[in-house]
Structure formats: C-alpha cells, structure tokens
Amino acid sequence: MLEVRDLHKAFGGFAAVGGVSLTVAAGRVTAIIGPNGAGKTTLFNLITGHVRPDAGRVLFEGRDITGLAPHDVCRLGMGRSFQRTNIFPRLTVFQNVQAAFISHRHRGRDLFTPVDRLYQDETRALLDSLGLLDRSGEMSGFLSHGAQKQLELGIALASEPRLLLLDEPTAGMSAVETRDTIRLISRIAGERGLTLLFTEHDMDVVFSIAQWITVLHQGHVIAGGTPAEVRRDPEVRRVYLGDRR
C-alpha cells in the first residue's frame, strides 16, 4: 500500500532522514520505533506532505505522491494524527467530527443546506464507535487528554482513510488511557479494514499490536521485521532496547 524509496531530508545541514526506504503492506499494522531524534515524525511529515523531501519518492497504492499537499494526500485515502492533539477546542465534540465529514465530502460551500443538518447520522455513528456519543455536546477543549486523542482519531476517520498514520497515539496518557486507546485502535482497524502505520515509545504498546516493526536510528533504518525478529536483533538491542530480552 505504501512504499518509501530512499527518502532524504536535512534541516540546516542536519540529516533528519538519511535515505529511508520501507514498505507497508495492505491490512498490516506496522510500527516505526526509535530513540528521540531518530527521524520518526519527520518521516511521517514527508509521507503526508507536510514537509517536502530533498530526495527520494513516496508511493501510495502505486501512485507517486511525493511533494503533494497534505489535503491532496488526505483525499487520496491517507489519514493522520499528530503528537500534539489537533482538534477545534472551541467546537463541540459533535461539531468537530461533523466538520471533518463536511470537508471531506466537499460540502463546505453548500449555500442551500443548513450546515447543522449535514451528516448527522454519520457523525453519531462514528462517535458511538469511539465511545464518545454521550459527550457529543461537550466543548472539545475541556475533554481529558485521552478523550481529545479519541476525538482526533474520529476526525481522521471521517476522511474515510484506507491507510491511517498515528504519531505516538498514547503519548501523555495514563496506563488506563493507554490500554483503552490501544484496544480502541485495534478494534477500529479491524472493523474498518484499515492499514495502520504508527510511531510509539511505549514498547509494551508496540509489541502488543504491531505485526511488522521498522527501527530508525539517527535517520536511518537499522532493522525491520516481525516483533520477534526485532527483539532478537543485536543492533536494535544495543541502540534502543537496552539489550533487554
């Protein structure tokens, strides 16, 4: 579904991504791990069009999307969440997801239909699947961090992606919130037949749901394989896992 070919990006002479190549198979849950500064978020930004690469290519379902604007990448079927929660804090939970449906389905310039009537059933159904239906009328900015991350997932899902990129989806969460979020992501992916690509520092999360893991270090891929293969890799254990078994 996704192919990254020899991707490069430098900032002021610092090579944040230095020749990364990887593939993401359709239907697979793939994790990208690595220490802070390994280049994970920059790689996500390159894939989704938020940053232009210095060299290399990004192919999505066989189509070259290198350098496309983020909204164009989204319309092709690639969704994204961010490390920092990206919601409209002054809109209600319902309005956040409804606005995402309206934007994705090109109804933002509809001058004849009152906006509050659009996609109500779809919005309720999506919020129900996320466990947020009973909080539809709450202002998003007052939600807990974990609930805001759930809402951000709903906004991404409203764009009807086939590939969903999640940048540290459990960052800043309590142990309970982390467990609930991972269960939610796994269930949603299964129900919708999504392909998932995510970054994460919590190794318990990574090894509990990932089917394939790519390891970055200083902007380069140092390993890739199944969770069991990555655990055994001596280079990964040396630079990231602390040689733990």
GROMACS .gro file of C-alpha atoms in nm:
model
  245
    1MET     CA    1   0.000   0.000   0.000
    2LEU     CA    2   0.278   0.244   0.088
    3GLU     CA    3   0.633   0.248  -0.044
    4VAL     CA    4   0.906   0.489   0.065
    5ARG     CA    5   1.213   0.494  -0.157
    6ASP     CA    6   1.545   0.638  -0.037
    7LEU     CA    7   1.387   0.940   0.132
    8HIS     CA    8   1.617   1.224   0.245
    9LYS     CA    9   1.553   1.541   0.443
   10ALA     CA   10   1.803   1.775   0.607
   11PHE     CA   11   1.745   2.084   0.820
   12GLY     CA   12   2.033   2.330   0.831
   13GLY     CA   13   2.285   2.061   0.747
   14PHE     CA   14   2.138   1.809   0.993
   15ALA     CA   15   2.018   1.494   0.817
   16ALA     CA   16   1.690   1.418   0.995
   17VAL     CA   17   1.608   1.143   0.744
   18GLY     CA   18   1.902   0.999   0.559
   19GLY     CA   19   1.792   0.755   0.293
   20VAL     CA   20   1.495   0.574   0.444
   21SER     CA   21   1.325   0.300   0.245
   22LEU     CA   22   1.035   0.090   0.369
   23THR     CA   23   0.708  -0.068   0.262
   24VAL     CA   24   0.375  -0.101   0.438
   25ALA     CA   25   0.165  -0.396   0.329
   26ALA     CA   26  -0.212  -0.354   0.295
   27GLY     CA   27  -0.401  -0.466   0.605
   28ARG     CA   28  -0.091  -0.484   0.822
   29VAL     CA   29  -0.028  -0.300   1.149
   30THR     CA   30   0.322  -0.154   1.113
   31ALA     CA   31   0.517   0.032   1.382
   32ILE     CA   32   0.812   0.265   1.341
   33ILE     CA   33   1.024   0.287   1.654
   34GLY     CA   34   1.349   0.455   1.751
   35PRO     CA   35   1.505   0.684   2.011
   36ASN     CA   36   1.419   1.053   2.033
   37GLY     CA   37   1.564   1.227   1.728
   38ALA     CA   38   1.561   0.912   1.517
   39GLY     CA   39   1.353   1.086   1.248
   40LYS     CA   40   1.013   0.925   1.305
   41THR     CA   41   0.796   1.239   1.299
   42THR     CA   42   0.996   1.389   1.012
   43LEU     CA   43   0.936   1.071   0.817
   44PHE     CA   44   0.563   1.097   0.884
   45ASN     CA   45   0.568   1.460   0.772
   46LEU     CA   46   0.743   1.363   0.450
   47ILE     CA   47   0.497   1.084   0.377
   48THR     CA   48   0.190   1.302   0.437
   49GLY     CA   49   0.313   1.611   0.251
   50HIS     CA   50   0.372   1.840   0.548
   51VAL     CA   51   0.742   1.857   0.455
   52ARG     CA   52   0.896   1.823   0.110
   53PRO     CA   53   1.182   1.573   0.077
   54ASP     CA   54   1.524   1.670  -0.055
   55ALA     CA   55   1.536   1.342  -0.246
   56GLY     CA   56   1.351   1.015  -0.275
   57ARG     CA   57   0.995   0.916  -0.352
   58VAL     CA   58   0.672   0.825  -0.171
   59LEU     CA   59   0.425   0.596  -0.346
   60PHE     CA   60   0.074   0.531  -0.219
   61GLU     CA   61  -0.111   0.243  -0.381
   62GLY     CA   62   0.133   0.268  -0.672
   63ARG     CA   63   0.085   0.642  -0.724
   64ASP     CA   64   0.373   0.883  -0.676
   65ILE     CA   65   0.256   1.134  -0.413
   66THR     CA   66   0.596   1.289  -0.343
   67GLY     CA   67   0.550   1.656  -0.257
   68LEU     CA   68   0.171   1.658  -0.278
   69ALA     CA   69  -0.004   1.897  -0.038
   70PRO     CA   70  -0.140   1.735   0.280
   71HIS     CA   71  -0.506   1.790   0.183
   72ASP     CA   72  -0.446   1.619  -0.151
   73VAL     CA   73  -0.277   1.324   0.020
   74CYS     CA   74  -0.573   1.302   0.258
   75ARG     CA   75  -0.824   1.296  -0.025
   76LEU     CA   76  -0.638   1.004  -0.181
   77GLY     CA   77  -0.713   0.795   0.129
   78MET     CA   78  -0.437   0.861   0.383
   79GLY     CA   79  -0.536   0.984   0.732
   80ARG     CA   80  -0.309   1.123   1.001
   81SER     CA   81  -0.299   1.208   1.370
   82PHE     CA   82  -0.030   1.416   1.539
   83GLN     CA   83   0.183   1.409   1.853
   84ARG     CA   84   0.010   1.727   1.967
   85THR     CA   85  -0.364   1.689   1.967
   86ASN     CA   86  -0.510   1.859   1.659
   87ILE     CA   87  -0.876   1.943   1.726
   88PHE     CA   88  -1.102   2.252   1.729
   89PRO     CA   89  -1.116   2.323   2.104
   90ARG     CA   90  -1.400   2.578   2.078
   91LEU     CA   91  -1.631   2.343   1.890
   92THR     CA   92  -1.826   2.061   2.047
   93VAL     CA   93  -1.726   1.700   2.005
   94PHE     CA   94  -2.009   1.654   1.756
   95GLN     CA   95  -1.914   1.964   1.556
   96ASN     CA   96  -1.551   1.854   1.527
   97VAL     CA   97  -1.639   1.526   1.359
   98GLN     CA   98  -1.927   1.674   1.158
   99ALA     CA   99  -1.690   1.941   1.021
  100ALA     CA  100  -1.449   1.668   0.911
  101PHE     CA  101  -1.727   1.490   0.719
  102ILE     CA  102  -1.837   1.817   0.557
  103SER     CA  103  -1.483   1.900   0.447
  104HIS     CA  104  -1.403   1.552   0.318
  105ARG     CA  105  -1.724   1.530   0.115
  106HIS     CA  106  -1.685   1.878  -0.036
  107ARG     CA  107  -1.997   2.027   0.120
  108GLY     CA  108  -1.831   2.328   0.279
  109ARG     CA  109  -1.959   2.560   0.006
  110ASP     CA  110  -2.314   2.430   0.006
  111LEU     CA  111  -2.518   2.751   0.042
  112PHE     CA  112  -2.858   2.584   0.039
  113THR     CA  113  -2.844   2.326   0.318
  114PRO     CA  114  -2.804   2.439   0.682
  115VAL     CA  115  -2.469   2.306   0.792
  116ASP     CA  116  -2.601   2.163   1.117
  117ARG     CA  117  -2.820   1.920   0.920
  118LEU     CA  118  -2.536   1.763   0.725
  119TYR     CA  119  -2.400   1.416   0.810
  120GLN     CA  120  -2.572   1.393   1.146
  121ASP     CA  121  -2.628   1.017   1.125
  122GLU     CA  122  -2.270   0.953   1.010
  123THR     CA  123  -2.131   1.169   1.288
  124ARG     CA  124  -2.338   0.996   1.556
  125ALA     CA  125  -2.238   0.653   1.427
  126LEU     CA  126  -1.869   0.740   1.430
  127LEU     CA  127  -1.885   0.894   1.777
  128ASP     CA  128  -2.070   0.587   1.901
  129SER     CA  129  -1.795   0.359   1.769
  130LEU     CA  130  -1.539   0.572   1.955
  131GLY     CA  131  -1.734   0.573   2.281
  132LEU     CA  132  -1.787   0.949   2.262
  133LEU     CA  133  -2.154   0.969   2.167
  134ASP     CA  134  -2.264   1.061   2.518
  135ARG     CA  135  -2.017   1.351   2.511
  136SER     CA  136  -2.135   1.495   2.177
  137GLY     CA  137  -2.239   1.830   2.320
  138GLU     CA  138  -1.927   1.893   2.529
  139MET     CA  139  -1.672   2.156   2.430
  140SER     CA  140  -1.370   1.971   2.295
  141GLY     CA  141  -1.117   2.189   2.470
  142PHE     CA  142  -1.241   2.071   2.811
  143LEU     CA  143  -1.203   1.699   2.740
  144SER     CA  144  -0.930   1.497   2.907
  145HIS     CA  145  -0.615   1.436   2.705
  146GLY     CA  146  -0.718   1.078   2.634
  147ALA     CA  147  -1.065   1.181   2.514
  148GLN     CA  148  -0.914   1.450   2.293
  149LYS     CA  149  -0.691   1.188   2.130
  150GLN     CA  150  -1.001   0.972   2.072
  151LEU     CA  151  -1.172   1.270   1.912
  152GLU     CA  152  -0.871   1.335   1.691
  153LEU     CA  153  -0.892   0.973   1.578
  154GLY     CA  154  -1.258   1.035   1.490
  155ILE     CA  155  -1.165   1.340   1.283
  156ALA     CA  156  -0.911   1.133   1.094
  157LEU     CA  157  -1.160   0.850   1.039
  158ALA     CA  158  -1.418   1.093   0.899
  159SER     CA  159  -1.190   1.137   0.598
  160GLU     CA  160  -1.251   0.766   0.527
  161PRO     CA  161  -0.884   0.666   0.501
  162ARG     CA  162  -0.754   0.333   0.383
  163LEU     CA  163  -0.415   0.399   0.542
  164LEU     CA  164  -0.403   0.567   0.885
  165LEU     CA  165  -0.083   0.713   1.030
  166LEU     CA  166  -0.078   0.766   1.407
  167ASP     CA  167   0.209   0.964   1.557
  168GLU     CA  168   0.253   0.846   1.918
  169PRO     CA  169  -0.119   0.785   1.978
  170THR     CA  170  -0.073   0.716   2.351
  171ALA     CA  171   0.175   0.995   2.434
  172GLY     CA  172   0.096   1.161   2.766
  173MET     CA  173  -0.170   0.908   2.863
  174SER     CA  174  -0.212   0.723   3.189
  175ALA     CA  175  -0.173   0.347   3.193
  176VAL     CA  176  -0.552   0.304   3.186
  177GLU     CA  177  -0.595   0.551   2.898
  178THR     CA  178  -0.314   0.380   2.707
  179ARG     CA  179  -0.474   0.037   2.745
  180ASP     CA  180  -0.817   0.167   2.640
  181THR     CA  181  -0.676   0.358   2.344
  182ILE     CA  182  -0.487   0.058   2.208
  183ARG     CA  183  -0.798  -0.158   2.238
  184LEU     CA  184  -0.996   0.110   2.055
  185ILE     CA  185  -0.741   0.146   1.774
  186SER     CA  186  -0.718  -0.230   1.728
  187ARG     CA  187  -1.096  -0.268   1.716
  188ILE     CA  188  -1.149   0.023   1.477
  189ALA     CA  189  -0.875  -0.102   1.244
  190GLY     CA  190  -1.028  -0.448   1.235
  191GLU     CA  191  -1.384  -0.325   1.181
  192ARG     CA  192  -1.288  -0.086   0.902
  193GLY     CA  193  -1.019  -0.295   0.737
  194LEU     CA  194  -0.762  -0.019   0.787
  195THR     CA  195  -0.391  -0.039   0.727
  196LEU     CA  196  -0.209   0.119   1.023
  197LEU     CA  197   0.133   0.281   1.043
  198PHE     CA  198   0.222   0.424   1.382
  199THR     CA  199   0.511   0.554   1.590
  200GLU     CA  200   0.529   0.485   1.961
  201HIS     CA  201   0.775   0.499   2.251
  202ASP     CA  202   0.585   0.254   2.472
  203MET     CA  203   0.732  -0.083   2.379
  204ASP     CA  204   0.450  -0.271   2.550
  205VAL     CA  205   0.211  -0.099   2.310
  206VAL     CA  206   0.433  -0.168   2.009
  207PHE     CA  207   0.484  -0.536   2.075
  208SER     CA  208   0.121  -0.591   2.169
  209ILE     CA  209  -0.032  -0.481   1.837
  210ALA     CA  210   0.236  -0.443   1.568
  211GLN     CA  211   0.269  -0.713   1.306
  212TRP     CA  212   0.578  -0.557   1.149
  213ILE     CA  213   0.831  -0.316   1.300
  214THR     CA  214   1.078  -0.082   1.133
  215VAL     CA  215   1.352   0.061   1.355
  216LEU     CA  216   1.508   0.403   1.291
  217HIS     CA  217   1.830   0.536   1.439
  218GLN     CA  218   1.978   0.875   1.351
  219GLY     CA  219   1.764   0.899   1.038
  220HIS     CA  220   1.845   0.553   0.903
  221VAL     CA  221   1.667   0.216   0.905
  222ILE     CA  222   1.870  -0.027   1.112
  223ALA     CA  223   1.625  -0.316   1.125
  224GLY     CA  224   1.287  -0.438   1.010
  225GLY     CA  225   1.086  -0.749   1.072
  226THR     CA  226   0.831  -0.920   1.290
  227PRO     CA  227   0.824  -0.827   1.660
  228ALA     CA  228   1.010  -1.147   1.746
  229GLU     CA  229   1.280  -1.076   1.487
  230VAL     CA  230   1.324  -0.717   1.606
  231ARG     CA  231   1.353  -0.829   1.970
  232ARG     CA  232   1.638  -1.064   1.872
  233ASP     CA  233   1.825  -0.815   1.653
  234PRO     CA  234   2.154  -0.733   1.830
  235GLU     CA  235   2.182  -0.383   1.678
  236VAL     CA  236   1.832  -0.292   1.792
  237ARG     CA  237   1.902  -0.418   2.142
  238ARG     CA  238   2.224  -0.220   2.152
  239VAL     CA  239   2.094   0.120   2.037
  240TYR     CA  240   1.732   0.113   2.152
  241LEU     CA  241   1.607  -0.171   2.364
  242GLY     CA  242   1.899  -0.154   2.605
  243ASP     CA  243   1.999  -0.513   2.532
  244ARG     CA  244   1.694  -0.634   2.725
  245ARG     CA  245   1.537  -0.967   2.637
   0.00000   0.00000   0.00000
